[in-house]
Coordinates of C-alpha atoms and ligand atoms in Angstrom, one line a residue:
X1 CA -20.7 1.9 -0.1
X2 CA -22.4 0.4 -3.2
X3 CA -24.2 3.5 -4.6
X4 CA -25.2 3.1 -7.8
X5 CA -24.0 6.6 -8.6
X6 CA -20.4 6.4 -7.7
X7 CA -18.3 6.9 -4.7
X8 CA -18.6 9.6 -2.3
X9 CA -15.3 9.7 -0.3
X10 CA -14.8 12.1 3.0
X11 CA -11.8 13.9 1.8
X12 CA -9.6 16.0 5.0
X13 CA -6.9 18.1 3.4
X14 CA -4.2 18.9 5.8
X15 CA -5.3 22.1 6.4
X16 CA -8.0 20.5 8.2
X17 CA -10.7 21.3 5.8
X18 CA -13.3 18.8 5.6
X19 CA -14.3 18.7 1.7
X20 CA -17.0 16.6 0.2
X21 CA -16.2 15.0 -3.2
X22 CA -18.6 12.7 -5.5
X23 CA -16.0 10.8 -7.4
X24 CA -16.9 8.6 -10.3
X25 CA -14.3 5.8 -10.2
X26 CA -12.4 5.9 -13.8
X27 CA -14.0 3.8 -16.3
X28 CA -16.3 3.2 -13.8
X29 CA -18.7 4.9 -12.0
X30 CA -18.0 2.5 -9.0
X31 CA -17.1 3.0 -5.3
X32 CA -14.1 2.5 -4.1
X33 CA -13.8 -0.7 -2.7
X34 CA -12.1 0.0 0.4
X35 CA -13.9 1.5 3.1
X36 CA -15.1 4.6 2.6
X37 CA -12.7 6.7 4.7
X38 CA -10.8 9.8 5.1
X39 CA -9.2 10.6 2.1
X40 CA -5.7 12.9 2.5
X41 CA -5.4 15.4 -0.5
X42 CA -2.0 16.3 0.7
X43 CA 0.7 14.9 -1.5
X44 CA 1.3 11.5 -0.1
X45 CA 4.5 10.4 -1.9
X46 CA 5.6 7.1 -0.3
X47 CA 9.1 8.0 2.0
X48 CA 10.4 5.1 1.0
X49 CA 10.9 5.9 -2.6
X50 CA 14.2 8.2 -2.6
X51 CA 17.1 5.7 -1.4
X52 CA 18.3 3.1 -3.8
X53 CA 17.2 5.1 -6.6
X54 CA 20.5 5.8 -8.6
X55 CA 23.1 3.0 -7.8
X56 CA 21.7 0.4 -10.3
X57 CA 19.8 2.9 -12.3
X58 CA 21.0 2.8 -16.0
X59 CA 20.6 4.9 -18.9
X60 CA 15.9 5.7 -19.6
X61 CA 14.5 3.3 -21.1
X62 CA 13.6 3.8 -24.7
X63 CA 9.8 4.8 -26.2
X64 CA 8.7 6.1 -28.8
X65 CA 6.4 8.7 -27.6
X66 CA 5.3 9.9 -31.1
X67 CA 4.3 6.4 -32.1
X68 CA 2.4 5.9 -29.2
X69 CA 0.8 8.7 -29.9
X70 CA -0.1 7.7 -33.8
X71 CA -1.8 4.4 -31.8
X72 CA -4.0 6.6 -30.2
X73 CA -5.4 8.6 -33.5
X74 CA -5.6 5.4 -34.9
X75 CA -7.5 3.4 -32.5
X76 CA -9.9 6.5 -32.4
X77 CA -10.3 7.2 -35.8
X78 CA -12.1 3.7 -36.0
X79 CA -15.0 5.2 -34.0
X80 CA -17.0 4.2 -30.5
X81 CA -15.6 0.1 -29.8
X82 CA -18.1 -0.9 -28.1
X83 CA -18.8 -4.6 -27.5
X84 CA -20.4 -6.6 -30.2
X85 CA -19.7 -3.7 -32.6
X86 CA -17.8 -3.7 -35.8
X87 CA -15.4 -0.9 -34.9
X88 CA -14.9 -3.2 -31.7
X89 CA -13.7 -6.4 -34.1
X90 CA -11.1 -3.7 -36.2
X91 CA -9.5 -2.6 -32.9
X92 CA -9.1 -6.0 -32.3
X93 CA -7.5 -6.5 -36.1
X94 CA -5.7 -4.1 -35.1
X95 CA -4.1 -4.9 -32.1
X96 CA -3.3 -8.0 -33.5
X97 CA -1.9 -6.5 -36.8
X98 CA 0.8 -4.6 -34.3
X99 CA 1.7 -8.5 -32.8
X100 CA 2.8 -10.3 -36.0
X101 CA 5.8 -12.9 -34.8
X102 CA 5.0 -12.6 -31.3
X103 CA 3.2 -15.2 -28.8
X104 CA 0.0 -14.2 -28.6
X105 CA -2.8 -15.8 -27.2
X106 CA -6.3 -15.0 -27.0
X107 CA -9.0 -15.6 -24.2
X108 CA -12.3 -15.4 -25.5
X109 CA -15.8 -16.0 -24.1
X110 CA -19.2 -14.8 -24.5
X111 CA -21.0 -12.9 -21.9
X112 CA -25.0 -12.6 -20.7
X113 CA -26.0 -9.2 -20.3
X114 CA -28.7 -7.5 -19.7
X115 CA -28.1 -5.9 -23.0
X116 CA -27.7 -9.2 -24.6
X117 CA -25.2 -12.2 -25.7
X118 CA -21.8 -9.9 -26.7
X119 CA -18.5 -11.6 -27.4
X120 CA -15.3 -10.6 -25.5
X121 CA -11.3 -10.8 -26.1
X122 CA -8.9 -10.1 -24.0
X123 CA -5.7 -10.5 -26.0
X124 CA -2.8 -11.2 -24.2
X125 CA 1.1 -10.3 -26.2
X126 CA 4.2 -12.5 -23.7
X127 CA 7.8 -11.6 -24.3
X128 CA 9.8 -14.5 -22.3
X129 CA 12.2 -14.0 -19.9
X130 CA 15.2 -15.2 -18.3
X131 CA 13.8 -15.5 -14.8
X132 CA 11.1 -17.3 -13.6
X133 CA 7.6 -15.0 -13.4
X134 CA 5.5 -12.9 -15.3
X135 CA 5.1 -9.4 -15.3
X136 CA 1.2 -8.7 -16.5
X137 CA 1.1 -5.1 -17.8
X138 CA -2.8 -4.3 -19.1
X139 CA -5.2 -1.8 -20.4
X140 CA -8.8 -2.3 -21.5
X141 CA -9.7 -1.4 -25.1
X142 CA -13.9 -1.3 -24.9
X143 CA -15.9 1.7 -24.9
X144 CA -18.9 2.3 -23.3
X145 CA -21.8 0.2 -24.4
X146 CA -24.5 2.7 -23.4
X147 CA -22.3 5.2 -25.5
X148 CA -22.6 3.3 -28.1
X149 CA -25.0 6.2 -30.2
X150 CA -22.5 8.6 -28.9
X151 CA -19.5 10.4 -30.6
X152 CA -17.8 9.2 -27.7
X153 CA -14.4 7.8 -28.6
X154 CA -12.4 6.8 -25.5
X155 CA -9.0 8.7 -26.9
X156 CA -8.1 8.7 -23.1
X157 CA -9.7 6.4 -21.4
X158 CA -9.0 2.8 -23.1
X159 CA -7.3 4.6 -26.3
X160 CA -4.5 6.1 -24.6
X161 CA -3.3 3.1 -22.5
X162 CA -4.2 0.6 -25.4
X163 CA -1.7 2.3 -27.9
X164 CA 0.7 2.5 -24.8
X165 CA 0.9 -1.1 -24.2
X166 CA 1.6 -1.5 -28.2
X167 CA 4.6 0.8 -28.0
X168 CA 5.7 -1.2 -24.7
X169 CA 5.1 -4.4 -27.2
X170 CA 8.0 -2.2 -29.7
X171 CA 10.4 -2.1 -26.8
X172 CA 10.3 -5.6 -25.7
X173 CA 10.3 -7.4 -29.3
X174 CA 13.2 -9.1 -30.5
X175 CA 15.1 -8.6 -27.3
X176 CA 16.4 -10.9 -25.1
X177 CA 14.6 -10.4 -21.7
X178 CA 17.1 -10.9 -19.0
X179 CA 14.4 -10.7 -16.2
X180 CA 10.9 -11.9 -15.8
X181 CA 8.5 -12.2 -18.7
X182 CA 6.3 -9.8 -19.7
X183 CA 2.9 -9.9 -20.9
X184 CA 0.6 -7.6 -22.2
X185 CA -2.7 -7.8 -22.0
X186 CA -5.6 -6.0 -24.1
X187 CA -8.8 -6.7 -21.7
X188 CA -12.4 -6.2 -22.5
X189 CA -15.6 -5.8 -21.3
X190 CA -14.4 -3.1 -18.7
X191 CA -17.0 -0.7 -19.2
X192 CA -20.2 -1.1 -17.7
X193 CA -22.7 -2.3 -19.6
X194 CA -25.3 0.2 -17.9
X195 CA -24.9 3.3 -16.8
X196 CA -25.1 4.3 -13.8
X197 CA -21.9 1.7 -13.3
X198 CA -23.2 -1.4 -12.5
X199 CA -20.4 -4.0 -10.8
X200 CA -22.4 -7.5 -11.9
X201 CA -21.8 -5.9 -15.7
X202 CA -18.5 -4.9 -15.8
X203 CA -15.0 -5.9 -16.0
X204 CA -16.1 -9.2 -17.1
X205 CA -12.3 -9.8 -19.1
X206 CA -9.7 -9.4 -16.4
X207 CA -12.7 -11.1 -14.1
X208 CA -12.6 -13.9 -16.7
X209 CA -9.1 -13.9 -17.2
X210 CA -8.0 -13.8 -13.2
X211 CA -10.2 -16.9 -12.6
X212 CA -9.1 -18.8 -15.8
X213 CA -5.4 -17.9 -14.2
X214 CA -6.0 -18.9 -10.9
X215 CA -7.5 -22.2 -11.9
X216 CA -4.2 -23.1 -14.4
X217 CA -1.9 -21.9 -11.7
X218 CA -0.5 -19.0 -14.1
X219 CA -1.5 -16.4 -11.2
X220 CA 1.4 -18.3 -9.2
X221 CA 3.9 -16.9 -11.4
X222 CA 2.8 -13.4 -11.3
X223 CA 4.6 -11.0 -9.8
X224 CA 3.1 -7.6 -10.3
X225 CA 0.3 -6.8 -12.5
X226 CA 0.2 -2.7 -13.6
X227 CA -2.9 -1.7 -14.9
X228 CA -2.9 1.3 -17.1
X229 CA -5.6 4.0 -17.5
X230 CA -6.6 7.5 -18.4
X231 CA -2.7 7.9 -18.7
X232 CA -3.0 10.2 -21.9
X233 CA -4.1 13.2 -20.1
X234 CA -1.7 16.7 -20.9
X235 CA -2.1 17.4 -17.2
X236 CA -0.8 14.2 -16.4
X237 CA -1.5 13.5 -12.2
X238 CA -1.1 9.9 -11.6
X239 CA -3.1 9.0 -8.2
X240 CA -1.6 7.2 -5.6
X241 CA -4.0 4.6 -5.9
X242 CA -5.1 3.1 -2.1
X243 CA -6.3 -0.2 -3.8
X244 CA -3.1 -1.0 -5.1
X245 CA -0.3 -3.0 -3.6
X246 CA 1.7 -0.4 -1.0
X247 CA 4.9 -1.6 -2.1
X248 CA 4.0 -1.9 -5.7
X249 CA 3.2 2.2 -5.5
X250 CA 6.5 2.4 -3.9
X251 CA 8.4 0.9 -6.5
X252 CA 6.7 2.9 -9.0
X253 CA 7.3 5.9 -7.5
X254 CA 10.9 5.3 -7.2
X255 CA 10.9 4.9 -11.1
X256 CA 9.3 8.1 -11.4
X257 CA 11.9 9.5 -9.6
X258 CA 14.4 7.9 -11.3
X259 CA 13.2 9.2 -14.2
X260 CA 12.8 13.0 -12.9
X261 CA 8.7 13.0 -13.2
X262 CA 8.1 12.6 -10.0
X263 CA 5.9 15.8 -10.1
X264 CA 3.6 13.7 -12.3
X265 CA 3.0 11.0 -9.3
X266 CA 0.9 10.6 -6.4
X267 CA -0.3 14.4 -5.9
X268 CA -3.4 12.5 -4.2
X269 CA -4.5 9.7 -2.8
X270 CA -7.7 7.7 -4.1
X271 CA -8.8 4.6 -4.2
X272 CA -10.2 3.2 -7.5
X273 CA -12.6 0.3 -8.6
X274 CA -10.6 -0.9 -11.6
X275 CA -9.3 -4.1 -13.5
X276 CA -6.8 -4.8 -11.1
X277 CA -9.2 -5.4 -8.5
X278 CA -9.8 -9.3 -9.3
X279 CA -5.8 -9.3 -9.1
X280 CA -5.9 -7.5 -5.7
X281 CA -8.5 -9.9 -4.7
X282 CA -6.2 -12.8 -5.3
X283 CA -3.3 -11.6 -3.8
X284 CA -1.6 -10.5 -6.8
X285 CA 1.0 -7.7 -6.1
X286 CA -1.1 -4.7 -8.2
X287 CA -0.8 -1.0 -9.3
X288 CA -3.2 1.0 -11.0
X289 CA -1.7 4.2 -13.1
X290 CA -4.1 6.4 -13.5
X291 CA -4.9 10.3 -13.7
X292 CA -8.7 10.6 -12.6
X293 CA -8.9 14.4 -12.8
X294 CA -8.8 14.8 -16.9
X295 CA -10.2 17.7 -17.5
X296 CA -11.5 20.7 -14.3
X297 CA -13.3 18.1 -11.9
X298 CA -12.6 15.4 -14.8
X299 CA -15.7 16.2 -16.4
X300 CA -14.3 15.1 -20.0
X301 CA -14.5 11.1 -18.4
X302 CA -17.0 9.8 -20.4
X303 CA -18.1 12.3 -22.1
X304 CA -18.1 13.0 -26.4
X305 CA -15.2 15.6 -25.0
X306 CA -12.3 12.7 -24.3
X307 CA -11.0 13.5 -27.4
X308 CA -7.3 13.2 -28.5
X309 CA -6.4 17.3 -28.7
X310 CA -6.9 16.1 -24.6
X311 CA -3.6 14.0 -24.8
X312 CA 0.0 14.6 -25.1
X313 CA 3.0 12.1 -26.7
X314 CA 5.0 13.6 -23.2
X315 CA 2.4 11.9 -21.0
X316 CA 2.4 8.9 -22.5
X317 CA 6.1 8.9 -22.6
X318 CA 6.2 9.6 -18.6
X319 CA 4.1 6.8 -18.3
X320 CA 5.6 4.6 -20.8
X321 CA 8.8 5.0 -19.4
X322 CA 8.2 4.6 -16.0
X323 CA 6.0 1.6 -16.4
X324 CA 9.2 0.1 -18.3
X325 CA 11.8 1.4 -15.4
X326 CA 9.3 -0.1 -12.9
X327 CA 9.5 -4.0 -14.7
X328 CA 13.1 -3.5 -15.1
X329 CA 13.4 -2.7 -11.0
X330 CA 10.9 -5.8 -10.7
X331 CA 12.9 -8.2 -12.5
X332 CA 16.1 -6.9 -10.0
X333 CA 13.9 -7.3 -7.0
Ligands
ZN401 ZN1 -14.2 4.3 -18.8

């Protein structure tokens, strides 16, 4: 189902109610890539999560949720980021201004739009580790191009998970990793370049960055790539996302539950067009967290309204913390 103007899923709710819903994929007005099926509302929290959770479980990991949070107001205060924008090149500045003394590496190309020639980063932060494989942990950073003349701001979606992954960078520098490495990556160019979402325009950096990985061998050595997005959200309700890897969710959730925010997991099951998607197309083990309901009906996605007095530090904490629980289960695993 390639409808220009988002997905249309059949949703069946246990109750046996047949609902209708038009759902525009996150930063993407795309359909979901799987077939379009029968989507169960009811909660659908994997049963294999509960076991092993405690044995080996040590003390939360540590994140600064009130940093996190100053990222955010910071990356929005420098205005719309679109591509080939000025605000764009400070976000950039400023990511890299957060990764003095660490390896970073950037991966940049220009694209051929129908808007025109734009330049693209996707900057990529790796902590080493002890064991051999990488753990890719992303978010994109781009706004919308066609909300360029807009107010719109992207506190939650691309702002949110942005200044996540630099508070993720706090946690892992200067420590000895004593599991697989981690690398974070800052992609661009997720946004459509037209509205209504248009696939040929969109998600050009992980696209570029997956084949440029592929060809050097790199996507070998990954073992899980977690995709964050929209996680900034007050009413935080991470999807149990049906593009993702099945055991990858699993593992996730078990962190959650680990972590006692279950309740913020997997309420319902969707399945998203996202930047994991070149990943999942390569057989890369892949996760997408994300809350696609911000907002009644999510009607502030995309809008001048996904502002930051949306957001809470505790829902970038849950997240935080349970995207850092889940590596450290990886790199046991
Ligand atoms: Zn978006």
């Amino acid at each position: 189902m390639t409808g220009s103007t988002g997905l249309r899923l059949s949703a069946v709710l246990v109750l046996g109610v047949t609902l209708s819903l038009s759902l525009f994929a996150c930063a993407r007005e795309k359909q979901a890539a799987a077939a379009p099926g029968e989507l169960t509302l009811a909660t659908s929290h994997p049963t294999a999560a509960a076991s092993s959770a405690s044995a080996e479980a040590g003390p939360p990991p540590a994140f600064d949720s009130a940093r996190a949070m100053q990222y955010v107001k910071e990356i929005v205060a420098f205005g719309p980021r679109p591509l080939g924008s000025a605000n764009h090149k400070k976000v950039e500045d400023y990511i890299h201004a957060h990764l003095k003394g660490d390896l970073v590496e950037d991966d940049s190309f220009t694209i051929d739009s129908t808007e025109g020639k734009f330049p693209v980063r996707n900057i990529i932060a790796k902590y080493p580790g002890t064991r051999d494989g990488i753990v890719v942990i992303a978010s994109h950073y781009d706004t919308n191009y066609p909300l360029r003349d807009t107010a719109y701001v992207g506190a939650n979606d691309g702002g949110s998970s942005s200044a996540l992954l630099l508070e993720i960078g706090n946690q892992l520098r200067g420590k000895k990793r004593d599991g697989y490495s981690v690398w974070l990556l800052w992609d661009d160019a997720e946004e459509s370049m037209r509205l209504p979402w248009y696939d040929p325009e969109a998600v050009y950096g992980v696209r570029h960055l997956a084949q440029k990985w592929q060809d050097d061998g790199t996507i070998k050595k990954i073992k899980a790539f977690l995709l964050e997005d929209m996680i900034g959200d007050a009413d935080l309700n991470i999807e149990h996302e049906q593009n993702s890897t099945p055991w990858l969710e699993d593992l996730i959730y078990q962190a959650a539950k680990r972590l006692g925010y279950q309740s913020h997991f997997f309420g319902r099951a969707i399945p998203m067009e996202d930047d994991h998607i070149p990943f999942v197309e390569r057989g890369v083990p892949s996760a997408d967290l994300i809350d696609f309901n911000y907002g009644y009906d999510n009607v502030f996605w995309h809008t001048t309204q996904d502002t930051v007095d949306k957001l809470s530090p505790k829902s970038l904490e849950i997240v935080g913390k349970v995207t850092l629980e889940t590596v450290r289960m990886l790199d046991k695993k």
